mmCIF file with all atom_site columns, C-alpha atoms in Angstrom:
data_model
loop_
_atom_site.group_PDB
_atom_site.id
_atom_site.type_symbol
_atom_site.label_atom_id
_atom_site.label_alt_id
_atom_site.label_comp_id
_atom_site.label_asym_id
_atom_site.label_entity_id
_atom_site.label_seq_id
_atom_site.pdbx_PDB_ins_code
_atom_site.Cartn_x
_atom_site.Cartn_y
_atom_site.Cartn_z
_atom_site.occupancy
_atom_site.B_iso_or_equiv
_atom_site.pdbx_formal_charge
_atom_site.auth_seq_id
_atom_site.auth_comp_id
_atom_site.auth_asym_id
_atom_site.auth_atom_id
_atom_site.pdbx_PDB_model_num
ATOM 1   C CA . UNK U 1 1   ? -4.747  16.789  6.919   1.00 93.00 ? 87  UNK U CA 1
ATOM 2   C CA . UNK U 1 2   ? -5.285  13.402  5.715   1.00 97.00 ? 88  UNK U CA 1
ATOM 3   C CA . UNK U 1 3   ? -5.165  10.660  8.584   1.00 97.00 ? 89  UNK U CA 1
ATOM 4   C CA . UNK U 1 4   ? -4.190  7.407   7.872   1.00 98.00 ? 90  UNK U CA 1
ATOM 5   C CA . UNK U 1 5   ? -4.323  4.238   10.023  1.00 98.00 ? 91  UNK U CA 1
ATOM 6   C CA . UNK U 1 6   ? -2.484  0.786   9.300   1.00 98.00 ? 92  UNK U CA 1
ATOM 7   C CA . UNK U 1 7   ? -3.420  -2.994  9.152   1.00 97.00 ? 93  UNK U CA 1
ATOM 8   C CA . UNK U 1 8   ? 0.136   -4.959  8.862   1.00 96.00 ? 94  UNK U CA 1
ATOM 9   C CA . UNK U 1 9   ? 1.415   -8.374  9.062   1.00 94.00 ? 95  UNK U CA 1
ATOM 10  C CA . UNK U 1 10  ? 4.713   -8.136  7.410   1.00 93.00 ? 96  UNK U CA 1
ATOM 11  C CA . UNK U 1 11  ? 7.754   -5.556  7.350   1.00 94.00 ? 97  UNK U CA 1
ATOM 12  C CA . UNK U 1 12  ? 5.693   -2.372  6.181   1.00 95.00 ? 98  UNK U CA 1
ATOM 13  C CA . UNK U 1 13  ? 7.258   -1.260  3.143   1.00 96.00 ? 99  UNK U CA 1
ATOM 14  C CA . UNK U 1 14  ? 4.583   1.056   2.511   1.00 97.00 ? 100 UNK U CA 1
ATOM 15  C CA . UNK U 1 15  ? 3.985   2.471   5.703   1.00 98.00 ? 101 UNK U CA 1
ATOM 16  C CA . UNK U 1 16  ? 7.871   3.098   5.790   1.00 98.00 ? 102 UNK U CA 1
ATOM 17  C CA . UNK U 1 17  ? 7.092   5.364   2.232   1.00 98.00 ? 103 UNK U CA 1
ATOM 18  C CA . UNK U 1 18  ? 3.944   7.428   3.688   1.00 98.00 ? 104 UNK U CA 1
ATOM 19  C CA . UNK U 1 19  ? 5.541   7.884   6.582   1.00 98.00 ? 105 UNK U CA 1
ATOM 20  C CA . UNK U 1 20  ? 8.965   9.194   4.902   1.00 97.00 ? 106 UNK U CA 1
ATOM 21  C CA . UNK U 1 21  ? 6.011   11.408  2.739   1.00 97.00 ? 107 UNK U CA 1
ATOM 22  C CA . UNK U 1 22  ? 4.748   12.755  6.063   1.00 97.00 ? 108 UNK U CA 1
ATOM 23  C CA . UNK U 1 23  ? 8.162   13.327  7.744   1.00 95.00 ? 109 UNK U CA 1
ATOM 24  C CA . UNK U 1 24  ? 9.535   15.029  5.108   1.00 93.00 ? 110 UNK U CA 1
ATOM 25  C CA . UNK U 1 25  ? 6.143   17.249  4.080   1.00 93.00 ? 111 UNK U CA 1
ATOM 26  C CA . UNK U 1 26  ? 6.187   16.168  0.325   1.00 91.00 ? 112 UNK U CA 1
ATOM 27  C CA . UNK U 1 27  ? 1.896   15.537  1.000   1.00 92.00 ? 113 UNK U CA 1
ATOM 28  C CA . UNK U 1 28  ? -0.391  16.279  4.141   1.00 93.00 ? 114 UNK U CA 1
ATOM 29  C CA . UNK U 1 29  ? -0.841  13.236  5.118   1.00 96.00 ? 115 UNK U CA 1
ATOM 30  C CA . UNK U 1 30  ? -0.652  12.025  9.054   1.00 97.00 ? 116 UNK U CA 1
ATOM 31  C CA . UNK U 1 31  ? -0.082  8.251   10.212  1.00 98.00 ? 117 UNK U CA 1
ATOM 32  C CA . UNK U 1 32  ? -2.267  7.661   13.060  1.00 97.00 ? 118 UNK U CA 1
ATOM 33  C CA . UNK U 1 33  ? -1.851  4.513   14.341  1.00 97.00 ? 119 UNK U CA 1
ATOM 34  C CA . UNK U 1 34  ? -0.220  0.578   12.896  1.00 98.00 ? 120 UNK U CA 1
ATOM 35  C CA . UNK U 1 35  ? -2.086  -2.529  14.208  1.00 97.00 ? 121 UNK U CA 1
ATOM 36  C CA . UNK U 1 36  ? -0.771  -5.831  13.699  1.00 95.00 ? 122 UNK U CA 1
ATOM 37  C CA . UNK U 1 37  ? -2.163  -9.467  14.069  1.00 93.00 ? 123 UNK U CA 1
ATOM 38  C CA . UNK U 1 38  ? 1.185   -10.374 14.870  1.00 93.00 ? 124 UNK U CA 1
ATOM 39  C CA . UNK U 1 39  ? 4.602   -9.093  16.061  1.00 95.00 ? 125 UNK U CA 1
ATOM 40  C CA . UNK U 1 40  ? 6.463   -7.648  12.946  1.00 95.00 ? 126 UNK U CA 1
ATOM 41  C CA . UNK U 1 41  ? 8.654   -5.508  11.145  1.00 95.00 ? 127 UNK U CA 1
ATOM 42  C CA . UNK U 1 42  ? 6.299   -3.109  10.898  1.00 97.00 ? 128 UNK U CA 1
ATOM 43  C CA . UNK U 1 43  ? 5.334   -2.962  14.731  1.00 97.00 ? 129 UNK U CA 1
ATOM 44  C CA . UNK U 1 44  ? 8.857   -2.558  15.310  1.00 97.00 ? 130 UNK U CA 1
ATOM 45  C CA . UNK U 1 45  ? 9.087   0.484   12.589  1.00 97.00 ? 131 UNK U CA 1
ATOM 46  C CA . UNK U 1 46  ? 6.233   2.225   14.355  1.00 97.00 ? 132 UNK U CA 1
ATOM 47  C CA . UNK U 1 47  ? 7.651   1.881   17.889  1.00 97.00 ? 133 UNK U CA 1
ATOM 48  C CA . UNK U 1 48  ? 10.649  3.431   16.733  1.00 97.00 ? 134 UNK U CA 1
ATOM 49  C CA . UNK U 1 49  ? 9.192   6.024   14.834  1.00 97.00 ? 135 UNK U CA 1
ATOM 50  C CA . UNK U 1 50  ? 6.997   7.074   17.662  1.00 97.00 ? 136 UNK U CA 1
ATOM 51  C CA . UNK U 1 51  ? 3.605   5.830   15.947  1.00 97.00 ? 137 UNK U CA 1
ATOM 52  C CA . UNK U 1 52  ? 0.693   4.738   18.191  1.00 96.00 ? 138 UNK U CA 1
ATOM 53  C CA . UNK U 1 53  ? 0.527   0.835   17.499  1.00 96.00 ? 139 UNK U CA 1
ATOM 54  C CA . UNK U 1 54  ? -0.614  -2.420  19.130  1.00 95.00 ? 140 UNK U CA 1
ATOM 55  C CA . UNK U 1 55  ? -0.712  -6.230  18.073  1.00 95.00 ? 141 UNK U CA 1
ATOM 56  C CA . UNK U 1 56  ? -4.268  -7.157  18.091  1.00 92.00 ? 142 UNK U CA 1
ATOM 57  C CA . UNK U 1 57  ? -5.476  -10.853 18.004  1.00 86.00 ? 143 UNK U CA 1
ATOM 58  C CA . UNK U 1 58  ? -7.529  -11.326 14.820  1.00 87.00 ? 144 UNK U CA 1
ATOM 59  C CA . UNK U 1 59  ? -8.339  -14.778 13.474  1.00 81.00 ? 145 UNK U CA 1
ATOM 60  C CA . UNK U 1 60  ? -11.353 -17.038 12.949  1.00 78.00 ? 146 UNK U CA 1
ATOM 61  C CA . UNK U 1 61  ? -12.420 -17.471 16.495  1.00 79.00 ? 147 UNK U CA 1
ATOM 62  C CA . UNK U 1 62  ? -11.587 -13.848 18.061  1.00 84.00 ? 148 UNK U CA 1
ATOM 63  C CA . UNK U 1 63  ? -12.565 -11.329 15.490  1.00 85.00 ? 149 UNK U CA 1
ATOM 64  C CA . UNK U 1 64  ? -13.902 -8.850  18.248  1.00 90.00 ? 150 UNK U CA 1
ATOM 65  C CA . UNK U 1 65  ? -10.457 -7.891  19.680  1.00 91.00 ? 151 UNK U CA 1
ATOM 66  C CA . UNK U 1 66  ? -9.566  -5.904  16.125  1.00 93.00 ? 152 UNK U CA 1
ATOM 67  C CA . UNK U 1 67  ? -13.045 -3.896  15.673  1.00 92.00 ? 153 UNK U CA 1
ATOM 68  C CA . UNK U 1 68  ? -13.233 -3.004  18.968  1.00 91.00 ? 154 UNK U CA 1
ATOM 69  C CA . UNK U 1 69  ? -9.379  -1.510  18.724  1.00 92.00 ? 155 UNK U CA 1
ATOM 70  C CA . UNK U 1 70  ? -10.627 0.179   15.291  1.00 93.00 ? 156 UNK U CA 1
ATOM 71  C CA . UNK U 1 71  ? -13.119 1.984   17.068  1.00 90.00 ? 157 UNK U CA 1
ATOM 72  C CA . UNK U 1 72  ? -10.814 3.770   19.127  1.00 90.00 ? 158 UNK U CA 1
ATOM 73  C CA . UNK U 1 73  ? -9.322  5.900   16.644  1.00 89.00 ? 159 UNK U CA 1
ATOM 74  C CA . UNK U 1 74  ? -11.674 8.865   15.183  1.00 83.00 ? 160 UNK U CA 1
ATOM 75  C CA . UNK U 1 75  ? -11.769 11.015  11.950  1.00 90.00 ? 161 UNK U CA 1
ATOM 76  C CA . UNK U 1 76  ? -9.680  7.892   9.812   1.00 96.00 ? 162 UNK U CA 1
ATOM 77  C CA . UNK U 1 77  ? -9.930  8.828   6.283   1.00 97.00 ? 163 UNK U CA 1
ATOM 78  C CA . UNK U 1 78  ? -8.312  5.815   5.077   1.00 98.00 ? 164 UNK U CA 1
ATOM 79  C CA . UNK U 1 79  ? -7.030  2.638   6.757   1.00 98.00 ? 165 UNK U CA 1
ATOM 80  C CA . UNK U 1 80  ? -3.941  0.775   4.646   1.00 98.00 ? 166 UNK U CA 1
ATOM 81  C CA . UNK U 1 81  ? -4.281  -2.760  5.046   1.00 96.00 ? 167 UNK U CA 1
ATOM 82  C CA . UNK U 1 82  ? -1.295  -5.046  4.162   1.00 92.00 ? 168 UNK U CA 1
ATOM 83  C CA . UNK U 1 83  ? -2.577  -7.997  6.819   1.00 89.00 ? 169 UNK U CA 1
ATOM 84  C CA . UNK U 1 84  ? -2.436  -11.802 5.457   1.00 82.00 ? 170 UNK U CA 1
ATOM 85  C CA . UNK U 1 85  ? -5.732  -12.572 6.166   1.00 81.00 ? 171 UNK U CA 1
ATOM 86  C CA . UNK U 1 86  ? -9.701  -11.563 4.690   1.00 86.00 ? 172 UNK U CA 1
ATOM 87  C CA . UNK U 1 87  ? -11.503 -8.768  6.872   1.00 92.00 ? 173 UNK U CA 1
ATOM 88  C CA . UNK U 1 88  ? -14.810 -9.816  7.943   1.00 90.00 ? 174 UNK U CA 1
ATOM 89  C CA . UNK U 1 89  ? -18.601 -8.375  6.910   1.00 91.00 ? 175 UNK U CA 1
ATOM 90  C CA . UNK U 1 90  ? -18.635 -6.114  9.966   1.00 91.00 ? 176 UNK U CA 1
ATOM 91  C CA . UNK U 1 91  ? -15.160 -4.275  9.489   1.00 92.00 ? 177 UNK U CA 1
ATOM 92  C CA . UNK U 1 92  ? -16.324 -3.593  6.149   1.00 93.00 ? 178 UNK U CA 1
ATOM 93  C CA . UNK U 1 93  ? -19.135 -2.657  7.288   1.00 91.00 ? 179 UNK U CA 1
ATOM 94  C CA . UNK U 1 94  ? -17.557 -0.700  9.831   1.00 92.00 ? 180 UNK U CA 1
ATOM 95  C CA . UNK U 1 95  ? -15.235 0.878   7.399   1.00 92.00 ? 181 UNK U CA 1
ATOM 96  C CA . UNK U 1 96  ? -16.775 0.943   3.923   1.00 85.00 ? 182 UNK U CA 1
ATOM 97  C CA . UNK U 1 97  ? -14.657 2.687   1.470   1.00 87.00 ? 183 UNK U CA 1
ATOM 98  C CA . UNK U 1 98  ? -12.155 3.617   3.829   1.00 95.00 ? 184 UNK U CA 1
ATOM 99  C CA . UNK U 1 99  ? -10.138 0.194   3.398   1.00 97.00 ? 185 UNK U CA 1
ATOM 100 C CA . UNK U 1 100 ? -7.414  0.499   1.023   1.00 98.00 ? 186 UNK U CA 1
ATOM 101 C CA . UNK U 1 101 ? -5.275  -2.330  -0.292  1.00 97.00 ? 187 UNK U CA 1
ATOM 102 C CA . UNK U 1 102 ? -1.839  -2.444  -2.477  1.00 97.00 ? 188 UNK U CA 1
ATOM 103 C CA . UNK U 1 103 ? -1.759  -5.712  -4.995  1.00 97.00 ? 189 UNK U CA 1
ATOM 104 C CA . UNK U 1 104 ? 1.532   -6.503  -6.500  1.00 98.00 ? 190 UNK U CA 1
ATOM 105 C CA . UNK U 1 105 ? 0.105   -6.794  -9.910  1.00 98.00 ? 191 UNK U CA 1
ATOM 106 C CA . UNK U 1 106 ? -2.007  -4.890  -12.396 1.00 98.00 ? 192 UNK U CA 1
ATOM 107 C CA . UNK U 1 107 ? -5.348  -6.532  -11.565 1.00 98.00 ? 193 UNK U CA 1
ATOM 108 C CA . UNK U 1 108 ? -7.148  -8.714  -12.237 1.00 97.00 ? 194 UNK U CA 1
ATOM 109 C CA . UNK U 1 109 ? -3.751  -10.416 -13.146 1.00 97.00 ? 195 UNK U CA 1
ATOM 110 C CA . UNK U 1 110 ? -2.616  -12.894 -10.123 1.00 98.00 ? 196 UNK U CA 1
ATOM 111 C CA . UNK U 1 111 ? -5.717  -12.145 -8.433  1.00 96.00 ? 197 UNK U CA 1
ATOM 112 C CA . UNK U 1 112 ? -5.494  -13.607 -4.754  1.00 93.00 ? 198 UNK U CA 1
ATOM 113 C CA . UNK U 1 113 ? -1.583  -14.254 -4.648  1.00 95.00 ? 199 UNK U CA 1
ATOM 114 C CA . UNK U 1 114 ? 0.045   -12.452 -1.554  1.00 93.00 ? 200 UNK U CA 1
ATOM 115 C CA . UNK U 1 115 ? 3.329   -10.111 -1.899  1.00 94.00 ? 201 UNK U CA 1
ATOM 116 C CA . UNK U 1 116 ? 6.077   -10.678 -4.659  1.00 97.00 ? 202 UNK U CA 1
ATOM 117 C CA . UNK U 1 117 ? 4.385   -14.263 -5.660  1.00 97.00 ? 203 UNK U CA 1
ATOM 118 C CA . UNK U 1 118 ? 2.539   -12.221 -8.172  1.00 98.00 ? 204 UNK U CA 1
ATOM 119 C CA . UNK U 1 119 ? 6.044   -11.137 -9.888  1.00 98.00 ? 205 UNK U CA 1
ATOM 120 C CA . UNK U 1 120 ? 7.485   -15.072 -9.558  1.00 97.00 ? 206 UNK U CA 1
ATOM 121 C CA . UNK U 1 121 ? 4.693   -16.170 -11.116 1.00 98.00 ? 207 UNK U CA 1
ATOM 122 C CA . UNK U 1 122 ? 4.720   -13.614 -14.065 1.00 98.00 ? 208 UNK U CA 1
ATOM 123 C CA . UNK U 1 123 ? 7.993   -14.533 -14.683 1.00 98.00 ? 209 UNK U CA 1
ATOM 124 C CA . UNK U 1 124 ? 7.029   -18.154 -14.935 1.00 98.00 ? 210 UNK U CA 1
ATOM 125 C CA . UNK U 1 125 ? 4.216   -16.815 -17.329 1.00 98.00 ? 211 UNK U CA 1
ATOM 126 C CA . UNK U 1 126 ? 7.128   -14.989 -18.954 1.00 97.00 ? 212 UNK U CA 1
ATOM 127 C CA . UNK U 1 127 ? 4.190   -11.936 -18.837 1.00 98.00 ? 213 UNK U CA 1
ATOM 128 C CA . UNK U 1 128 ? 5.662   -9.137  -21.110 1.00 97.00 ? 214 UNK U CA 1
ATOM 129 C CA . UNK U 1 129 ? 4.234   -6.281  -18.786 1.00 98.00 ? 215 UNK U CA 1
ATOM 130 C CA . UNK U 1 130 ? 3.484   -6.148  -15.366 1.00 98.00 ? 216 UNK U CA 1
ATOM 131 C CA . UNK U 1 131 ? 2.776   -3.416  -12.262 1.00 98.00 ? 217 UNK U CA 1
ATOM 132 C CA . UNK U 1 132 ? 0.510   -2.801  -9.611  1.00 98.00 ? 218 UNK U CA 1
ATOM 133 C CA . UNK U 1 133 ? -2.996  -2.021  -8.119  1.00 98.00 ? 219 UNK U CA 1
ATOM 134 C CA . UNK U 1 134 ? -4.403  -0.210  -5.426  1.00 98.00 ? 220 UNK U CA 1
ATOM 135 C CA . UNK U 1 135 ? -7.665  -0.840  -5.032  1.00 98.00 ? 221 UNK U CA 1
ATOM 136 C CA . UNK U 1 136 ? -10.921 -0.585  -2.292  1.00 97.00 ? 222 UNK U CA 1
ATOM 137 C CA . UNK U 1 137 ? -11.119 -3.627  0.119   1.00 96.00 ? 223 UNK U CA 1
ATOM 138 C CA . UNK U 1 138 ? -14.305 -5.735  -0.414  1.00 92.00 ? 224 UNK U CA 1
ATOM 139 C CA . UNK U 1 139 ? -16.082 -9.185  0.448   1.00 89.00 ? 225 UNK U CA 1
ATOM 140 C CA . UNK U 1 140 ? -14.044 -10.344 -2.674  1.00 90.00 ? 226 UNK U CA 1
ATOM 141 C CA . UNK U 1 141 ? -10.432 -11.234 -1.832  1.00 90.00 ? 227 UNK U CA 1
ATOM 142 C CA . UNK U 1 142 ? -8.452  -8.543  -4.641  1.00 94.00 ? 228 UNK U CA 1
ATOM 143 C CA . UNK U 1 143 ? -12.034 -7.662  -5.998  1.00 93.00 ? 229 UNK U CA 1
ATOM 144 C CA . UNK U 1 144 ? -12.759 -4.415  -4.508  1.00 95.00 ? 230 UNK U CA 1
ATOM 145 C CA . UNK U 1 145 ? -13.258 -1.181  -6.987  1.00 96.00 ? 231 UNK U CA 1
ATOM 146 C CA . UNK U 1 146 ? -9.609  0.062   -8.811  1.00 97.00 ? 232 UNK U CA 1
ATOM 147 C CA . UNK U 1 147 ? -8.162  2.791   -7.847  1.00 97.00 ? 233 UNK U CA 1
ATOM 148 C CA . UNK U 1 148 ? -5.339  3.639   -9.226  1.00 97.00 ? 234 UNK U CA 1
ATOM 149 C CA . UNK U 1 149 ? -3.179  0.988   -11.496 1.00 98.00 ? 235 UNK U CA 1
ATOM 150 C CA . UNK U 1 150 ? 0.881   1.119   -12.823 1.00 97.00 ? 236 UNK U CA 1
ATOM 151 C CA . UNK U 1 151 ? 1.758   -0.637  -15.622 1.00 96.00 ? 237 UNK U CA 1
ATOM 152 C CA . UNK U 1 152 ? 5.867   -1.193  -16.820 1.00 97.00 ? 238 UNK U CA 1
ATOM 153 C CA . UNK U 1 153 ? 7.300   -2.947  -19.812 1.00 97.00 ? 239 UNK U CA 1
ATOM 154 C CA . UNK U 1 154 ? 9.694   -6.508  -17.981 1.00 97.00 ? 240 UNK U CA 1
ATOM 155 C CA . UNK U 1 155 ? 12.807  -7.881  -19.552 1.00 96.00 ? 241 UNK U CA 1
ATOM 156 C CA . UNK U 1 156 ? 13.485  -11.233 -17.365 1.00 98.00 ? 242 UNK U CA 1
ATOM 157 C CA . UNK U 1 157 ? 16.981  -11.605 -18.090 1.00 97.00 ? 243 UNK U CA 1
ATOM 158 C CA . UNK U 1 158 ? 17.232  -8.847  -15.309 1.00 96.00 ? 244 UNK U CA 1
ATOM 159 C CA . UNK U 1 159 ? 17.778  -9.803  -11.538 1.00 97.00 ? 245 UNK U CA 1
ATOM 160 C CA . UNK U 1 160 ? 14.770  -10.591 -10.162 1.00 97.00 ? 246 UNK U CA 1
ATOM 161 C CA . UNK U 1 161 ? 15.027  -8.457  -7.159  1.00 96.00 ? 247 UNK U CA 1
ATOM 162 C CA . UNK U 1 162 ? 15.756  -5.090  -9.462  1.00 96.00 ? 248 UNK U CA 1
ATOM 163 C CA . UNK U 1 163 ? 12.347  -5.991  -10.777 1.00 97.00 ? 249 UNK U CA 1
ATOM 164 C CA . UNK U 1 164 ? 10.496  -6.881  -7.552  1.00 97.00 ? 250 UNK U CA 1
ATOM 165 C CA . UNK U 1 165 ? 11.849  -3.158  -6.100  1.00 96.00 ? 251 UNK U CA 1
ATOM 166 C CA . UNK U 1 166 ? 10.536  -1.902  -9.415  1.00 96.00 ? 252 UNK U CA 1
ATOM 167 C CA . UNK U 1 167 ? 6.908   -3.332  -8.591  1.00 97.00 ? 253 UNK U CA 1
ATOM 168 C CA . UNK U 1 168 ? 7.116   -2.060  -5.169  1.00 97.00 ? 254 UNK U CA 1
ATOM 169 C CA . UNK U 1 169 ? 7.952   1.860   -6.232  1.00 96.00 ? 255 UNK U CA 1
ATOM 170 C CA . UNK U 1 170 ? 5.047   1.500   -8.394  1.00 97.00 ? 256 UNK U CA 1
ATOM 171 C CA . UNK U 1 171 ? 2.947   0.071   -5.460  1.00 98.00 ? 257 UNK U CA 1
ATOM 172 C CA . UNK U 1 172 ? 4.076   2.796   -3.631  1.00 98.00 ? 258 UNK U CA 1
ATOM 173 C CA . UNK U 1 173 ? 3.208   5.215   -6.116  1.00 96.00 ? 259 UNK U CA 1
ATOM 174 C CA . UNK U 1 174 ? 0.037   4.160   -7.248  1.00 97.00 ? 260 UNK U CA 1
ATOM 175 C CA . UNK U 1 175 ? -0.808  3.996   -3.142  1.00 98.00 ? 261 UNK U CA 1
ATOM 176 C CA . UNK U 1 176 ? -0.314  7.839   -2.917  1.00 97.00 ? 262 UNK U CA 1
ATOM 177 C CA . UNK U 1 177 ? -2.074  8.410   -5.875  1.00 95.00 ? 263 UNK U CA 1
ATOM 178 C CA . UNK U 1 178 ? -5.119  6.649   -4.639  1.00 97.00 ? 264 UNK U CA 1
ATOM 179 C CA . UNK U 1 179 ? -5.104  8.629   -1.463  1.00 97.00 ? 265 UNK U CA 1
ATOM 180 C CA . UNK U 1 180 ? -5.044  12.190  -3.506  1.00 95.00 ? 266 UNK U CA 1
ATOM 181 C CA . UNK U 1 181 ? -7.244  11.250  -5.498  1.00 94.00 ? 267 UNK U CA 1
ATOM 182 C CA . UNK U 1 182 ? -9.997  9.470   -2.925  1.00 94.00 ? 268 UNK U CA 1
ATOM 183 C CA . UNK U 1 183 ? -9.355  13.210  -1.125  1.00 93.00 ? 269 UNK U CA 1
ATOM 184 C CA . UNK U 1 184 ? -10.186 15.126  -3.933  1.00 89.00 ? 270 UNK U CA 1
ATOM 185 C CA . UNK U 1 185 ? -6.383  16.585  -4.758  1.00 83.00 ? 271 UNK U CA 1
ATOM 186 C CA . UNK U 1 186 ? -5.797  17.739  -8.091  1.00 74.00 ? 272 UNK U CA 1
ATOM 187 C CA . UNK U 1 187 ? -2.668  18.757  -9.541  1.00 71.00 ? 273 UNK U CA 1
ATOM 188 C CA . UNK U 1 188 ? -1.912  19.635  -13.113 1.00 58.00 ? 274 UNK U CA 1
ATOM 189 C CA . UNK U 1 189 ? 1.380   19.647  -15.081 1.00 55.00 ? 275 UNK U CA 1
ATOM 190 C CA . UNK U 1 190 ? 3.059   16.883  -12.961 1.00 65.00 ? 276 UNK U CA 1
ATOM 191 C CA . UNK U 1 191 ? 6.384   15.594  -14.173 1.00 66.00 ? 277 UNK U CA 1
ATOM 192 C CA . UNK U 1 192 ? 6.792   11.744  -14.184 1.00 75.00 ? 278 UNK U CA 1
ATOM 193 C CA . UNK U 1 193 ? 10.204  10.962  -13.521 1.00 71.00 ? 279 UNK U CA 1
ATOM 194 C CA . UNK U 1 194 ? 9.867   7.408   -13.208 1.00 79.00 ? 280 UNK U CA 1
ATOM 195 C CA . UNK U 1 195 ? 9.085   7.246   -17.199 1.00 75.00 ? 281 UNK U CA 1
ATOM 196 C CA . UNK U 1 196 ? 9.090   3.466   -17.541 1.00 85.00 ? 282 UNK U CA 1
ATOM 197 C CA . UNK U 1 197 ? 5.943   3.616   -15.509 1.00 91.00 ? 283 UNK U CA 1
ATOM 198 C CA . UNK U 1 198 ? 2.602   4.334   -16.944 1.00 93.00 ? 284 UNK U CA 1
ATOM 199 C CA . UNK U 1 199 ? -0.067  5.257   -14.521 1.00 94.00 ? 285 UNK U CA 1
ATOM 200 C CA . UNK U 1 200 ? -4.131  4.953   -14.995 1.00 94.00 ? 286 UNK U CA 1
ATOM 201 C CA . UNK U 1 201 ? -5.283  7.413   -14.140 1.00 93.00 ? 287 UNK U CA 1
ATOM 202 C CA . UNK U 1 202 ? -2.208  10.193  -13.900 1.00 89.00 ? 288 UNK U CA 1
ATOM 203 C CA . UNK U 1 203 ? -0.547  11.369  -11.273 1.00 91.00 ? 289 UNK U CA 1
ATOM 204 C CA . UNK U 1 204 ? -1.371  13.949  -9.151  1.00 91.00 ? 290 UNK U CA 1
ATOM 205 C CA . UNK U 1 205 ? 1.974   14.686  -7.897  1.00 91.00 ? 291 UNK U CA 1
ATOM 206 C CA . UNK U 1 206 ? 5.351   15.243  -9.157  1.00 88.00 ? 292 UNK U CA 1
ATOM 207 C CA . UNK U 1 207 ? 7.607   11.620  -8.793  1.00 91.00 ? 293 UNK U CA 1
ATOM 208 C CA . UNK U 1 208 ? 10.851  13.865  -8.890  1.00 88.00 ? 294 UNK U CA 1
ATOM 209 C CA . UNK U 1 209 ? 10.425  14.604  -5.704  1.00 90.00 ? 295 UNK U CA 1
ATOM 210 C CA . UNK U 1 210 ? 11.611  11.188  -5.015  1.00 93.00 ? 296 UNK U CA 1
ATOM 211 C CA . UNK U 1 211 ? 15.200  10.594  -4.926  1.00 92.00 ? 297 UNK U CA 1
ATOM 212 C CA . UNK U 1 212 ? 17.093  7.544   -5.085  1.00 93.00 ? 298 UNK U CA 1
ATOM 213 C CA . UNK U 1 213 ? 18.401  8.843   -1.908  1.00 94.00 ? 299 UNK U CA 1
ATOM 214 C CA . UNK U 1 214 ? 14.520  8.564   -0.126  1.00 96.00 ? 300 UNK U CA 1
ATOM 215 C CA . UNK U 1 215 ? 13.915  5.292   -1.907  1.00 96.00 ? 301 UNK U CA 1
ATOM 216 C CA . UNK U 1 216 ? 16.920  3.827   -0.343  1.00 94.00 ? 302 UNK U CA 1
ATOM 217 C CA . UNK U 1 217 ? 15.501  5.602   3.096   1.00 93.00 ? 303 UNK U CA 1
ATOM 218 C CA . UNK U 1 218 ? 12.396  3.403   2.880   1.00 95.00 ? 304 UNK U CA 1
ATOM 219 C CA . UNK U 1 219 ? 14.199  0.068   1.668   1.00 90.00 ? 305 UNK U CA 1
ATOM 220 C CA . UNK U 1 220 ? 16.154  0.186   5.049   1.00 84.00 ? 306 UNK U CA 1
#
């Protein structure tokens, strides 16, 4: 089993697709607990999913409150963190390699923008391709080692949000990927249903598996 923790700030789009991945078995994977600096969408997700979770003071003067709360939970493989702000030295420390972050862009593209202000400003730089990252958390804000990167072909004269959720599957995609692979899972053969995306390296899972009906699950 594969435990995973949360760090969130926002409405926790991908905690709402591992979770969906745990609830419905499609990887062995177990959400352990959601922290928040803040009350959120994500907070509220977790409470009514059942998911241990707390909101956790963490800013420049009170930095304590957070590692102490870390500490608490045992036997994380990999901690998720979506949170607005820059972890300091001693969570890294604390956590090393275990820090996992999505970035909505194939870095080092729009390196340091937060959420879907990578894809408004690739529009802006009318960028002919663009995707996403996961990637290690380090001392360097979006600078950590890669992962696991998606990469997709854009035509602007679509609606903005069709490509935004297109950015986000990918995000979620190249998330689980990451985790497989950081856990040694190896697949061969898989089938890549979502063929407009181009993943580096492959997949180790088969994206048939999810259905428009489970993407609009996790959109809710």
């Amino acid at each position: 089993m594969i435990k995973i923790g949360f760090l969130v700030s926002g409405n926790g789009g991908t905690l709402k697709f591992l979770h969906l991945v745990e609830k419905l078995g499609l990887a062995n994977i177990s959400i352990e607990f959601v922290l928040a600096d803040r009350p959120c969408g994500a907070v509220d997700y977790a409470k009514v999913n059942n998911i241990p979770n707390d909101v956790t003071s963490y800013n420049r003067s009170n930095r304590t409150e957070l590692r102490l709360k870390l500490q608490e939970y045992k036997d994380i493989d990999f901690i998720i963190t979506t949170f607005n702000k820059i972890l300091d030295k001693n969570i890294l420390s604390d956590h090393g390699k275990s820090l996992l972050n999505v970035h909505y862009s194939v870095l080092p593209a729009y390196k340091g923008l937060i959420g879907m202000e990578t894809v408004k400003q690739a529009k802006l730089d009318n960028a002919t391709t663009i995707g996403a990252t996961c990637h290690q958390v380090s001392e360097i804000l979006d600078g950590g080692e890669i992962i696991c990167q998606s990469r997709f072909t854009v035509n602007w004269d679509n609606e903005l949000d069709i490509i935004i959720n297109k950015v986000f599957r990918a995000a979620c995609l190249c998330l689980l990927n990451a985790i497989l692979l950081k856990a040694n899972f190896k697949k061969t053969g898989y089938e890549n249903a979502e063929n407009h995306l181009k993943f580096y390296p492959s997949l180790v899972f088969d994206t048939k598996i999810f259905s428009e009906s489970f993407w609009d699950q996790v959109s809710r």
